[in-house]
Tab-separated table of C-alpha atoms in Angstrom:
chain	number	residue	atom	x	y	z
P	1	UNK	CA	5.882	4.241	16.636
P	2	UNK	CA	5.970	0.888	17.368
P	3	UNK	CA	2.207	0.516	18.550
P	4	UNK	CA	1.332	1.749	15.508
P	5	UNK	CA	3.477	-0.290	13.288
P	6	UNK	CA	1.464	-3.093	15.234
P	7	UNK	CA	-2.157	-2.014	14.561
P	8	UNK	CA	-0.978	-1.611	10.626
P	9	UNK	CA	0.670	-5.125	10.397
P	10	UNK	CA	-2.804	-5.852	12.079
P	11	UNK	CA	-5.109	-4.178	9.379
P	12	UNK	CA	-5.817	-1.209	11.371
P	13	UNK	CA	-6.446	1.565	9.631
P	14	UNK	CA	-5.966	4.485	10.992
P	15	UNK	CA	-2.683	3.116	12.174
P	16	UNK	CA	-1.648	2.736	8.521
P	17	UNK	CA	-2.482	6.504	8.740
P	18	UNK	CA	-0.143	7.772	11.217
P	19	UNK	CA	2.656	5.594	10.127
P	20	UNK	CA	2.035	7.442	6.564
P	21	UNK	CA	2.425	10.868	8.488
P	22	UNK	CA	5.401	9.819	10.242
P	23	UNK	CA	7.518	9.018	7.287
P	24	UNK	CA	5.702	12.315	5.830
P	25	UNK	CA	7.266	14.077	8.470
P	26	UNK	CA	11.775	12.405	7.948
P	27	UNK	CA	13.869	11.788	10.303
P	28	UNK	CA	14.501	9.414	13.000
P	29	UNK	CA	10.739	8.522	13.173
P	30	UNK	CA	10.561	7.661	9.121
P	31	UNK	CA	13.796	5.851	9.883
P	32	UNK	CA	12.474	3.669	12.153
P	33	UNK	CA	9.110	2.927	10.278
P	34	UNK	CA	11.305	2.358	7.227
P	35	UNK	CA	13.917	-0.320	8.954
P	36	UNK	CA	10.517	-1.792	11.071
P	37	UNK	CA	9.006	-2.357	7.408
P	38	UNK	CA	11.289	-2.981	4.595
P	39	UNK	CA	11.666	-6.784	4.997
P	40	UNK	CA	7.375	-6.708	3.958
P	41	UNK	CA	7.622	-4.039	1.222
P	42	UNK	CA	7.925	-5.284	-2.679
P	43	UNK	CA	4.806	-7.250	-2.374
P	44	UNK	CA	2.165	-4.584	-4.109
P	45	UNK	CA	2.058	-3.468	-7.662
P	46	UNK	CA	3.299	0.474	-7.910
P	47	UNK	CA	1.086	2.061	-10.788
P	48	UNK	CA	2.352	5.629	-10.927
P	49	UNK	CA	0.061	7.691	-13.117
P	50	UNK	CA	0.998	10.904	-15.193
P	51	UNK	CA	-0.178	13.076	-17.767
P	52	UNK	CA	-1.071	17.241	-17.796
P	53	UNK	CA	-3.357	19.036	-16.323
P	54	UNK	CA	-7.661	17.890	-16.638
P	55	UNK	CA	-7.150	14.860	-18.237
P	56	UNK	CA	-9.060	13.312	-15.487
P	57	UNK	CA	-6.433	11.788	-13.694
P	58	UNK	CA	-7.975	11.379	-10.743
P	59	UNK	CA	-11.790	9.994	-12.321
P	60	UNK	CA	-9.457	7.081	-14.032
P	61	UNK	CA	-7.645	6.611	-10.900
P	62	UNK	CA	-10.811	6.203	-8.879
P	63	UNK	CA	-12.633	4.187	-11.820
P	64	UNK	CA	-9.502	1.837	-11.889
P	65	UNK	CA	-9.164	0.970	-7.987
P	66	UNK	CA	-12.878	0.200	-7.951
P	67	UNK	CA	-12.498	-2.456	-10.640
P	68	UNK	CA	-9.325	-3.506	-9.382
P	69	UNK	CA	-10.048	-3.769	-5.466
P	70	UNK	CA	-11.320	-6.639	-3.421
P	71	UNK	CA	-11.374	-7.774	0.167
P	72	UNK	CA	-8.167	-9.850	-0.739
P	73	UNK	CA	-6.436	-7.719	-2.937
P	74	UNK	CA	-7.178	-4.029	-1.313
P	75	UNK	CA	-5.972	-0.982	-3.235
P	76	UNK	CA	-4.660	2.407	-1.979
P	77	UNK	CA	-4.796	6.163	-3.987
P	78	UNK	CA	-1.425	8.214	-3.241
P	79	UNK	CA	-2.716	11.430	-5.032
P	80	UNK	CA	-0.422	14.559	-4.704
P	81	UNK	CA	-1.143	18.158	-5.673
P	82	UNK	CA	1.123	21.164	-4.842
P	83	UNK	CA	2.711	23.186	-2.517
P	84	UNK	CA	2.194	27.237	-2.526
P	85	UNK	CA	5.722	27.963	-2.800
P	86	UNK	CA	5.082	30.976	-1.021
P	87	UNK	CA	2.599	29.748	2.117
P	88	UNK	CA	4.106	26.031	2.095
P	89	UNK	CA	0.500	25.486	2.503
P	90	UNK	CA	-1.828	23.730	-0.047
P	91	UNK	CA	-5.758	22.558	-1.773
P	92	UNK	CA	-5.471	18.874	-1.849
P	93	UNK	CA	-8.406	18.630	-4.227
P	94	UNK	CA	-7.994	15.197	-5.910
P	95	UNK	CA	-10.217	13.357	-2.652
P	96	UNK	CA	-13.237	15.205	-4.318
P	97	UNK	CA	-13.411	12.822	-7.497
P	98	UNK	CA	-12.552	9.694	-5.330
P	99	UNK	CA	-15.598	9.580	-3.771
P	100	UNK	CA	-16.943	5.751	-4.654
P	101	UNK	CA	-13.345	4.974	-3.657
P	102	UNK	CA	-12.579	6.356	-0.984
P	103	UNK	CA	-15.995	5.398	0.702
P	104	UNK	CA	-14.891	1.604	-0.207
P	105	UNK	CA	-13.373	-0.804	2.924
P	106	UNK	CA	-10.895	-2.270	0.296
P	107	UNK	CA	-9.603	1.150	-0.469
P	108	UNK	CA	-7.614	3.445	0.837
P	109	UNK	CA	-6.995	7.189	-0.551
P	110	UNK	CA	-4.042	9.831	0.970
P	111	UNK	CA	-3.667	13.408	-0.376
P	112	UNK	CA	-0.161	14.079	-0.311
P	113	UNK	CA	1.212	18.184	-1.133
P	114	UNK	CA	4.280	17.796	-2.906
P	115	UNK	CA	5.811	20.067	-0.480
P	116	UNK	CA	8.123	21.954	-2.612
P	117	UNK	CA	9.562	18.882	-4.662
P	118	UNK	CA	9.205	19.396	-8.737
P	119	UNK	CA	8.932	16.363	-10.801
P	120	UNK	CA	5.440	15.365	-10.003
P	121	UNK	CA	5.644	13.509	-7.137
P	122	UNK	CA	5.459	14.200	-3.387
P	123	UNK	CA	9.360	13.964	-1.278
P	124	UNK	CA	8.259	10.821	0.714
P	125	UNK	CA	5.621	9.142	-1.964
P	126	UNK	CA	7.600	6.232	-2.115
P	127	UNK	CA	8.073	6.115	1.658
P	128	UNK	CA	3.969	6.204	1.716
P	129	UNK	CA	3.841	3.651	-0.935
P	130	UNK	CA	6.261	1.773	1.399
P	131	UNK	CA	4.184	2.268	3.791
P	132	UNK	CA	1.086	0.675	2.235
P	133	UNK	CA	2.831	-2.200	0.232
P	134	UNK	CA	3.894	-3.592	3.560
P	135	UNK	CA	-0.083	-2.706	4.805
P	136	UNK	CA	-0.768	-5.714	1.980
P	137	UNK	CA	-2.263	-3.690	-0.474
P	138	UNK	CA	-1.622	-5.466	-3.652
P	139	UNK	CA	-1.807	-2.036	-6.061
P	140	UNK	CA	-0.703	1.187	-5.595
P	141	UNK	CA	-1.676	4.310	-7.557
P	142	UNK	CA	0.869	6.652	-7.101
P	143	UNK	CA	-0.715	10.017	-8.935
P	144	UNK	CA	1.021	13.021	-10.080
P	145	UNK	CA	0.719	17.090	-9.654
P	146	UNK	CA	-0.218	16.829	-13.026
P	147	UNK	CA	0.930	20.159	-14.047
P	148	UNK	CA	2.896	20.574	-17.133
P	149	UNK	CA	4.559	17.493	-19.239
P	150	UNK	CA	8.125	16.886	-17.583
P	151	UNK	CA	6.449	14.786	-14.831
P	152	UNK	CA	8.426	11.922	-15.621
P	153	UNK	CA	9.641	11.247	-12.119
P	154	UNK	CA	6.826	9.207	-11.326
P	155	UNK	CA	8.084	6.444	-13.716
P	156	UNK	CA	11.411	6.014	-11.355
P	157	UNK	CA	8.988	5.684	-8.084
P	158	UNK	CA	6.621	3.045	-9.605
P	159	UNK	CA	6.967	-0.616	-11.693
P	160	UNK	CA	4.125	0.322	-14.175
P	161	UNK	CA	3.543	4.028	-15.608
P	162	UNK	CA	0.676	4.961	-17.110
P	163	UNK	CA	0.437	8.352	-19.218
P	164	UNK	CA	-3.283	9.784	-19.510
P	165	UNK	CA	-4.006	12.627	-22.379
P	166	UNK	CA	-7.094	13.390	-23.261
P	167	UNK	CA	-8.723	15.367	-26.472
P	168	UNK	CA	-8.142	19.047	-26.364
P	169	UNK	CA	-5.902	19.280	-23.020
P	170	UNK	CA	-2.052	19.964	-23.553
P	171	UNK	CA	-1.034	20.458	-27.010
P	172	UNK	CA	-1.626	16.673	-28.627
P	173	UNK	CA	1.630	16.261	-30.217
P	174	UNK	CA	3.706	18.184	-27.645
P	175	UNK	CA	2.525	16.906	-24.547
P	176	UNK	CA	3.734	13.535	-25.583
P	177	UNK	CA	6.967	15.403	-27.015
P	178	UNK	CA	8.738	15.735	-23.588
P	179	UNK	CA	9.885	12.402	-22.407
P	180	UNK	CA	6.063	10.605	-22.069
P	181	UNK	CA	6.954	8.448	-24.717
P	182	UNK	CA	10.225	7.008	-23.067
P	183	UNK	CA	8.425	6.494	-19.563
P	184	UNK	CA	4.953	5.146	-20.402
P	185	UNK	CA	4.077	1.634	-20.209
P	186	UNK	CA	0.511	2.257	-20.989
P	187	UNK	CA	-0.929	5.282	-22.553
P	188	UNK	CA	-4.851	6.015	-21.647
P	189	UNK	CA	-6.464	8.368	-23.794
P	190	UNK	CA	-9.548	9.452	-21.578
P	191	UNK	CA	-12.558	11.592	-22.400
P	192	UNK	CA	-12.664	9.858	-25.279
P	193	UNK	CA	-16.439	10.530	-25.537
P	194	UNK	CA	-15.227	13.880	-27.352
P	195	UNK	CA	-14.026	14.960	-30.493
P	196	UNK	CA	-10.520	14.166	-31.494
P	197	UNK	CA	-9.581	11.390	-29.367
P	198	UNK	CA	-8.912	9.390	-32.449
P	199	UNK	CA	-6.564	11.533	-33.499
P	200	UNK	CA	-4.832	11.817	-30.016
P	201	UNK	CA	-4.573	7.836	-30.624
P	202	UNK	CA	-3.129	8.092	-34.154
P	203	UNK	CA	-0.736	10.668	-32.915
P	204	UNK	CA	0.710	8.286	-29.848
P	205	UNK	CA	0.954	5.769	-32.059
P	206	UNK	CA	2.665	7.829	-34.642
P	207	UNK	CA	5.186	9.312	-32.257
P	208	UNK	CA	5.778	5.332	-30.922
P	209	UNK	CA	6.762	4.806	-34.392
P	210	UNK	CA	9.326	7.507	-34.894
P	211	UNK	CA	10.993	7.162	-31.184
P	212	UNK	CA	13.643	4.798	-30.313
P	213	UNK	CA	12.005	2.557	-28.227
P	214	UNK	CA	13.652	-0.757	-26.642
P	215	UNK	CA	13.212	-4.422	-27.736
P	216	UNK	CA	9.978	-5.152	-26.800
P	217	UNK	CA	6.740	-4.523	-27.834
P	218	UNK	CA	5.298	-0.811	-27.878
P	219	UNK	CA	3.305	0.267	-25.155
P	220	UNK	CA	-0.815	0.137	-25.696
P	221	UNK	CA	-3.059	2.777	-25.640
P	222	UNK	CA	-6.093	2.414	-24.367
P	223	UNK	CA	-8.995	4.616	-25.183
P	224	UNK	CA	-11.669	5.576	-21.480
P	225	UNK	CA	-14.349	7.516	-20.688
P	226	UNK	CA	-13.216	7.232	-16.965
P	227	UNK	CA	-16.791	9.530	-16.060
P	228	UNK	CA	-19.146	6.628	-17.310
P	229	UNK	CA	-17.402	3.684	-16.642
P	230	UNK	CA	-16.572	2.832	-20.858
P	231	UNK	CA	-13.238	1.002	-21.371
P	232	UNK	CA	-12.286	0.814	-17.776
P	233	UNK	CA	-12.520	-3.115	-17.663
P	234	UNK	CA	-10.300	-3.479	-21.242
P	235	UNK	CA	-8.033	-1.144	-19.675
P	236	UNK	CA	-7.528	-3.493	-16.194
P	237	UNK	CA	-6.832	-6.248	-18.345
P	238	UNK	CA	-4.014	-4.424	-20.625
P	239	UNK	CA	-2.399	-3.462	-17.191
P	240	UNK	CA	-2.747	-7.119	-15.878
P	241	UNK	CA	-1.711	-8.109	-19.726
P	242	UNK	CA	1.607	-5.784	-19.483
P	243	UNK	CA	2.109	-6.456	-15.768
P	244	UNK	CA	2.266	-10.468	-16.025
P	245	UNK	CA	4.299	-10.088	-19.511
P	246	UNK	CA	7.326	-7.885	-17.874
P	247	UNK	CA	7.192	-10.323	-14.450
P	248	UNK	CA	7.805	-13.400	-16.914
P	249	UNK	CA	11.020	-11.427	-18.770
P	250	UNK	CA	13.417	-9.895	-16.305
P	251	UNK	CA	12.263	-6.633	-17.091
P	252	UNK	CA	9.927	-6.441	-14.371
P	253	UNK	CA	12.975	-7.127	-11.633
P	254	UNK	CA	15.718	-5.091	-13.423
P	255	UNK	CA	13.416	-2.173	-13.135
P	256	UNK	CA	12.705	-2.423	-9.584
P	257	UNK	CA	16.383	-2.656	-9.289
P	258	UNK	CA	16.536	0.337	-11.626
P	259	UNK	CA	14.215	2.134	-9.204
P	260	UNK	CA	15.875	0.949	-5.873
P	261	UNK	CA	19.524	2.420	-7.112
P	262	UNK	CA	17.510	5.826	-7.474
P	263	UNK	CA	16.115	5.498	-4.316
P	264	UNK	CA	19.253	4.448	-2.804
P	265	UNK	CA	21.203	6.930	-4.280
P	266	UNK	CA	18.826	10.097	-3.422
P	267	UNK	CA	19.072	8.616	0.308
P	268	UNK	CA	22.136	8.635	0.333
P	269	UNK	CA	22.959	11.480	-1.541
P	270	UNK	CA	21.150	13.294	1.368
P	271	UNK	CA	23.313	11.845	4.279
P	272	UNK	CA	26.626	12.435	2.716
P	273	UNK	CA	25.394	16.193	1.805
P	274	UNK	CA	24.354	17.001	5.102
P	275	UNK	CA	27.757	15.832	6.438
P	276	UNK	CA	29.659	17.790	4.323
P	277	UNK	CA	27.312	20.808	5.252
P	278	UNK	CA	28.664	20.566	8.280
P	279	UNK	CA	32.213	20.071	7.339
P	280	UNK	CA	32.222	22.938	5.328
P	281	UNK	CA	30.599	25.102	8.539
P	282	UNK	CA	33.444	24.060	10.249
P	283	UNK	CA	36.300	24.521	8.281
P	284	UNK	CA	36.643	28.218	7.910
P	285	UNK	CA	40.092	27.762	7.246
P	286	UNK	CA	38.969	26.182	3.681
P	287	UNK	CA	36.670	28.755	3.003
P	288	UNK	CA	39.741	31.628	3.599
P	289	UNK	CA	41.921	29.476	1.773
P	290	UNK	CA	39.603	29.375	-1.156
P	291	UNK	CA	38.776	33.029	-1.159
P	292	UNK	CA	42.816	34.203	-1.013
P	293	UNK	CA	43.194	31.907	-3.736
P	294	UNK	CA	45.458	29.736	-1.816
P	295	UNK	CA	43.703	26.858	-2.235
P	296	UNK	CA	41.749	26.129	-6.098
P	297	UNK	CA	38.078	25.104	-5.683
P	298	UNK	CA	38.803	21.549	-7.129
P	299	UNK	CA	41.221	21.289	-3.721
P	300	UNK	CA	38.823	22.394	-1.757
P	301	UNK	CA	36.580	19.633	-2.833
P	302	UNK	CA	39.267	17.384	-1.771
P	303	UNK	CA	39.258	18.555	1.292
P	304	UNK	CA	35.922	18.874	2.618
P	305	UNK	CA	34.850	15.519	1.166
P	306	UNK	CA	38.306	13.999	2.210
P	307	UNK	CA	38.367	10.158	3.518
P	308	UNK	CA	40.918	10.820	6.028
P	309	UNK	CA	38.411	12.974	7.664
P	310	UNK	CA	36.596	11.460	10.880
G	1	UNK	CA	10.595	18.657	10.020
G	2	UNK	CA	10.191	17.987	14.000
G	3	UNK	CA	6.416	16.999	15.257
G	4	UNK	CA	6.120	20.756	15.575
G	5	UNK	CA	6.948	21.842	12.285
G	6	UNK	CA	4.892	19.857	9.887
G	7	UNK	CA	2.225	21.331	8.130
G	8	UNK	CA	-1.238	21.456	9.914
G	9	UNK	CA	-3.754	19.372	7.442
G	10	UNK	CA	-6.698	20.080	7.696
G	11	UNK	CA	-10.122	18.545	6.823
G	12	UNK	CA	-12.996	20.739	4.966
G	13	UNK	CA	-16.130	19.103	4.186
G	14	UNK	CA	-19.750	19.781	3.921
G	15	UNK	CA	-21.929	17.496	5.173
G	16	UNK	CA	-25.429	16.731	4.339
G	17	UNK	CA	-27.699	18.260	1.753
G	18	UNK	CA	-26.274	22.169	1.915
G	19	UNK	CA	-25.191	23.221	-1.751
G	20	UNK	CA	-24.105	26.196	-0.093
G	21	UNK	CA	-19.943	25.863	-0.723
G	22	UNK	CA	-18.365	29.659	-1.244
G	23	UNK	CA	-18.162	29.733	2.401
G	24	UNK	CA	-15.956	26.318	2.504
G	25	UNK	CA	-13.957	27.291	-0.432
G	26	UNK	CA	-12.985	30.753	1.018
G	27	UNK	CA	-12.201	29.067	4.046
G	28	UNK	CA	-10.083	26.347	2.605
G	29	UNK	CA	-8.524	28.780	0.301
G	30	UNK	CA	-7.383	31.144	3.664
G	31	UNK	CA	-6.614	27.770	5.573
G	32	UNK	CA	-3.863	27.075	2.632
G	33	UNK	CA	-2.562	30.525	2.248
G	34	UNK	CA	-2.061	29.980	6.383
G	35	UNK	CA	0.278	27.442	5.415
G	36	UNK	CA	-1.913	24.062	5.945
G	37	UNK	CA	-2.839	21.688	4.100
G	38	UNK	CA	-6.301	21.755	3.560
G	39	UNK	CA	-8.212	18.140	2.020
G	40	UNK	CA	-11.516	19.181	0.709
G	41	UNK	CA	-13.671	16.958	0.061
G	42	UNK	CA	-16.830	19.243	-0.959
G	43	UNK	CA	-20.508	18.656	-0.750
G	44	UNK	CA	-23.083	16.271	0.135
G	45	UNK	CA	-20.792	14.139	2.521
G	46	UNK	CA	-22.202	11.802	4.984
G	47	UNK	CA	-20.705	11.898	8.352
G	48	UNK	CA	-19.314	8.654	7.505
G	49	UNK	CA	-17.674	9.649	4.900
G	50	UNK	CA	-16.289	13.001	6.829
G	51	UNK	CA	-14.600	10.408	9.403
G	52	UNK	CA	-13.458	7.782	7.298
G	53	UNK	CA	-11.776	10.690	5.415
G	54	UNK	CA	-10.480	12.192	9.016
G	55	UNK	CA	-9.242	8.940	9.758
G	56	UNK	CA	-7.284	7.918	6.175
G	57	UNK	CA	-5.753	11.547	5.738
G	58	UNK	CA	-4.734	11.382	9.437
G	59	UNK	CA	-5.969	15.376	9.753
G	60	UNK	CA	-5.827	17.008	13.196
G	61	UNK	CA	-8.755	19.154	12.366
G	62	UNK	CA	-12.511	18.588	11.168
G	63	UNK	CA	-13.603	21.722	9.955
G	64	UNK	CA	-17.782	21.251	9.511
G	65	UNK	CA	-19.789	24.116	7.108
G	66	UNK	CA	-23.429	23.463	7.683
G	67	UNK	CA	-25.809	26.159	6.242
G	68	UNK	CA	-29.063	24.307	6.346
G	69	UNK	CA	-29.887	24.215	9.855
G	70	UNK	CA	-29.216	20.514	10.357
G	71	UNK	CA	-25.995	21.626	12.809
G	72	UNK	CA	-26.503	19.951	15.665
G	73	UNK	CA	-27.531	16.375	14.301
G	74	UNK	CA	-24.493	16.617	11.909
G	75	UNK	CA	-21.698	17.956	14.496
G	76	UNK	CA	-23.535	15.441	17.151
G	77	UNK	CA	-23.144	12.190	14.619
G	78	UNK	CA	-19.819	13.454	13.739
G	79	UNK	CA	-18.253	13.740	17.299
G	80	UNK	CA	-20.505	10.444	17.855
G	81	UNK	CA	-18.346	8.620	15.202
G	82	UNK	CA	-15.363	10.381	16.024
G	83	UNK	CA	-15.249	8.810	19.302
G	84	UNK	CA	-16.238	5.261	18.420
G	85	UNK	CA	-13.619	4.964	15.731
G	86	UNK	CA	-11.156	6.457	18.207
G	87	UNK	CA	-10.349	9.746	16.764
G	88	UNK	CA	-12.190	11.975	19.472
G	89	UNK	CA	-8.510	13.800	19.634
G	90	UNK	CA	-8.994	15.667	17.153
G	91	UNK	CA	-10.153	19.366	16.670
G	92	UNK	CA	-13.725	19.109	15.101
G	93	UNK	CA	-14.440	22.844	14.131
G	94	UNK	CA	-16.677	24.586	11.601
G	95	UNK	CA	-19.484	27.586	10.690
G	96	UNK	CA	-21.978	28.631	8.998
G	97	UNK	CA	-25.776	29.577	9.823
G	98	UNK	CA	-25.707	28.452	13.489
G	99	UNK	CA	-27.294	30.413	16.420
G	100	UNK	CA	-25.030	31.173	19.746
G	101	UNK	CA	-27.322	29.037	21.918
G	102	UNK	CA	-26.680	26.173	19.644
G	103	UNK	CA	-22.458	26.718	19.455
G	104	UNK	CA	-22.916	26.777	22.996
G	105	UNK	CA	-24.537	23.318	23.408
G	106	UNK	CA	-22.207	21.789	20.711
G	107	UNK	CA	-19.024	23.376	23.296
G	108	UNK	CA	-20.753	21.612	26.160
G	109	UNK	CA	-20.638	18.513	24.359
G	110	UNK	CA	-17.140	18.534	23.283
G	111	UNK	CA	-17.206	20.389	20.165
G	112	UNK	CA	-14.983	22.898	19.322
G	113	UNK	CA	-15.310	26.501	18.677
G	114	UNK	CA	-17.858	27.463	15.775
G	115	UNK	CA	-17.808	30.406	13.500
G	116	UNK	CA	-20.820	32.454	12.119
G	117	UNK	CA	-21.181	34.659	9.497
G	118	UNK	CA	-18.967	37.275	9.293
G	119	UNK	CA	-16.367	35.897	11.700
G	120	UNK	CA	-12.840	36.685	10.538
G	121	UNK	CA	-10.778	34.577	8.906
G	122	UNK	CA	-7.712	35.305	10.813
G	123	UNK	CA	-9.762	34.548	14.123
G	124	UNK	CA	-10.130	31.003	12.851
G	125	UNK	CA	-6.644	30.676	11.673
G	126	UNK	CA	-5.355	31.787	15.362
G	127	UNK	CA	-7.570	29.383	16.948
G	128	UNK	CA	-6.690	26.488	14.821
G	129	UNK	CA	-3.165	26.907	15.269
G	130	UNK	CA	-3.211	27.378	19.360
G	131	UNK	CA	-5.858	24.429	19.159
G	132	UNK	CA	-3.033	22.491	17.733
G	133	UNK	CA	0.124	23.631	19.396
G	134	UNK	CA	-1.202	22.289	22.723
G	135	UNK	CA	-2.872	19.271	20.850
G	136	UNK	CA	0.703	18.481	20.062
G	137	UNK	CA	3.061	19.277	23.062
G	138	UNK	CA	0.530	17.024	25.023
């Protein structure tokens, strides 16, 4: 790996590539990349970007790194779509509506398949997004499946979450019903060239109303027509706006924090639960124990998971 | 996952001026139900833009559809850019309306297998997969 940790600390490109599809792929290799990297990640703004299905997630995306992007400030697309539970295999379609962006020097796009994972994201987005931030790209669009309204996930994986609706896609009211309101630091109501966006607006600001929000101020919502281009500007400066105003309280650090406990925690969650995989596969004895009733499940806990083990 | 077991992905574009895109969809759609992970990026890309994609989605295989006769300038300035941007390792594939005599230059040159009309999908699914077995225990 380490030649191509080089190149991307060097601004190579399709290093930054492989090193992406190592971590993609676990183990010792995304081990090493992540231990090789860390000490450079924290660097890039994480925008993680939700909302259901044909909002036009992926036309605001592409809109928003265009008018975001320069030479100094690059900007990378982390766009994930699913998994066929059945084939493992996958359509990663999102690329198709990136086009200006992904033609751009100053951008970089990756189609990730979720792999399996529910929530919204992909297993090792914020491995990618590791990846990247220590690349030097200053923002990072993680983007969501984007099917159904518990994709939530997303806000624990990125410092700024965005929630797109749009007129006549989910069920107004409802798709904002199901945790959006908690999550979003921004809420983009695109396609707002058609008929109801107003009300889509009203209702947002309605439900911010009602909902038990924190101290500070309620979330904007901005209103896009991410297809022509209208409101895309306005909507780069409430980002910068909401961006700048966390990173002056302490909310902007305590969520990182927030977000690296996750992170730390699934990780690992993960070690410890393959060890006692193993435990349990060897202690037989346990498992008769257990089934003759000699031993009661809580005790059985105790002793796979014991301390005194080696 | 070991090297071995990671999902093949896949690039699927059509390059050029060819509206022509059931053929790419079926064979994207057959790619995924194989288990890869197909990027498509649809019509009217430039060869550029078919590498550059190659290159950030770190695929292992171009797969080309060309039905309007341009083949062999758009394989040739593919593999062309493929090698100067260092990515001539990986399997650049494809079909469509392309005569035998022409697959056979492209082969010559370094292309990979091509598939005409009526070619099965299974047959390219096989080949992909060998293609990249031995790509990958090299």
């Amino acid at each position: 790996m380490e030649p191509w940790i080089e190149g991307l600390l060097a601004g190579n490109r399709r290093a930054t590539a492989k090193v992406i599809s190592a971590v993609e792929r676990g183990g010792e290799g995304a081990r090493s990349v992540s231990d090789a990297l860390w000490s450079k990640t924290g660097r890039g703004l994480r925008i993680g970007v939700t909302g259901p299905p044909g909002v036009g997630k992926s036309t605001l995306v592409d809109a928003l790194a265009r008018a975001m992007a320069s030479e100094d400030k690059p900007a990378a697309i982390l766009a994930v779509d699913p998994s066929s539970a059945f084939t493992r295999g996958a359509l990663l379609g999102d690329r198709i509506r990136m086009a200006d962006s992904a033609a751009r020097d100053d951008i970089y796009v990756r189609s990730m398949a979720n792999r399996g994972r529910l929530g919204g994201l992909a297993p090792s987005t914020s491995e990618a997004a590791d990846v990247l931030d220590a690349a030097g790209y200053a923002t990072i669009f993680l983007e969501t499946v984007g099917v159904g309204q518990a994709e939530i996930e997303v806000a624990f994986e990125s410092d700024l979450t965005m929630v797109v609706l749009a007129p006549g896609a989910g069920d107004g009211i409802q798709a904002i019903k199901a945790g959006l309101m908690e999550v979003a630091d921004v809420f983009v109501v695109n396609k707002c060239e058609l008929e109801g966006a107003e009300r889509v607006v009203s209702d947002i600001q309605g439900a911010l109303e009602l909902s038990s929000r924190v101290a500070h101020a309620p979330p904007p919502v901005s209103m896009t027509n991410a297809t022509a281009g209208v409101g895309i500007e306005e909507l780069v400066a409430t980002i910068d706006r909401v961006a700048g105003e966390a990173r002056q309280t302490d909310r902007f650090e305590k969520r990182r924090r927030h977000v690296l406990a996750k992170r730390l925690l699934a990780a690992a969650t993960k070690v410890a639960g393959s060890r006692i995989e193993e435990r349990i596969a060897g202690r037989s004895d346990v498992l008769d124990a257990l089934a003759e009733r000699k031993l009661t499940l809580g005790e059985a806990v105790e002793q796979v998971t014991g301390v005194d083990d080696d | 996952m070991t090297d071995n077991d990671s999902p093949i992905r896949v690039l699927v574009a059509k390059p050029g001026l060819d509206g022509h895109d059931r053929g790419a969809k079926v064979v994207a759609t057959a790619l995924r139900d194989a288990g890869m992970e197909v990027i498509y990026t649809g019509l009217h890309q430039t060869p550029d833009m078919v590498v550059r994609a190659a290159i950030d989605e770190d695929v292992e295989v171009i797969g080309l559809s060309v039905h309007s006769g341009a083949h062999m300038t758009l394989f040739r300035k593919v593999s062309s850019l493929m090698k100067e941007q260092g990515i001539d390792d990986v399997l650049l594939t494809g079909g469509g309306i392309i005569p035998k005599d022409d697959m056979d230059a492209l082969r010559s040159e370094g292309v990979g297998q091509l598939f005409g009309p009526g070619t099965s999908l299974q047959d390219l699914i096989d080949y992909i997969r060998e293609e990249v077995k031995a790509r990958r225990s090299a």
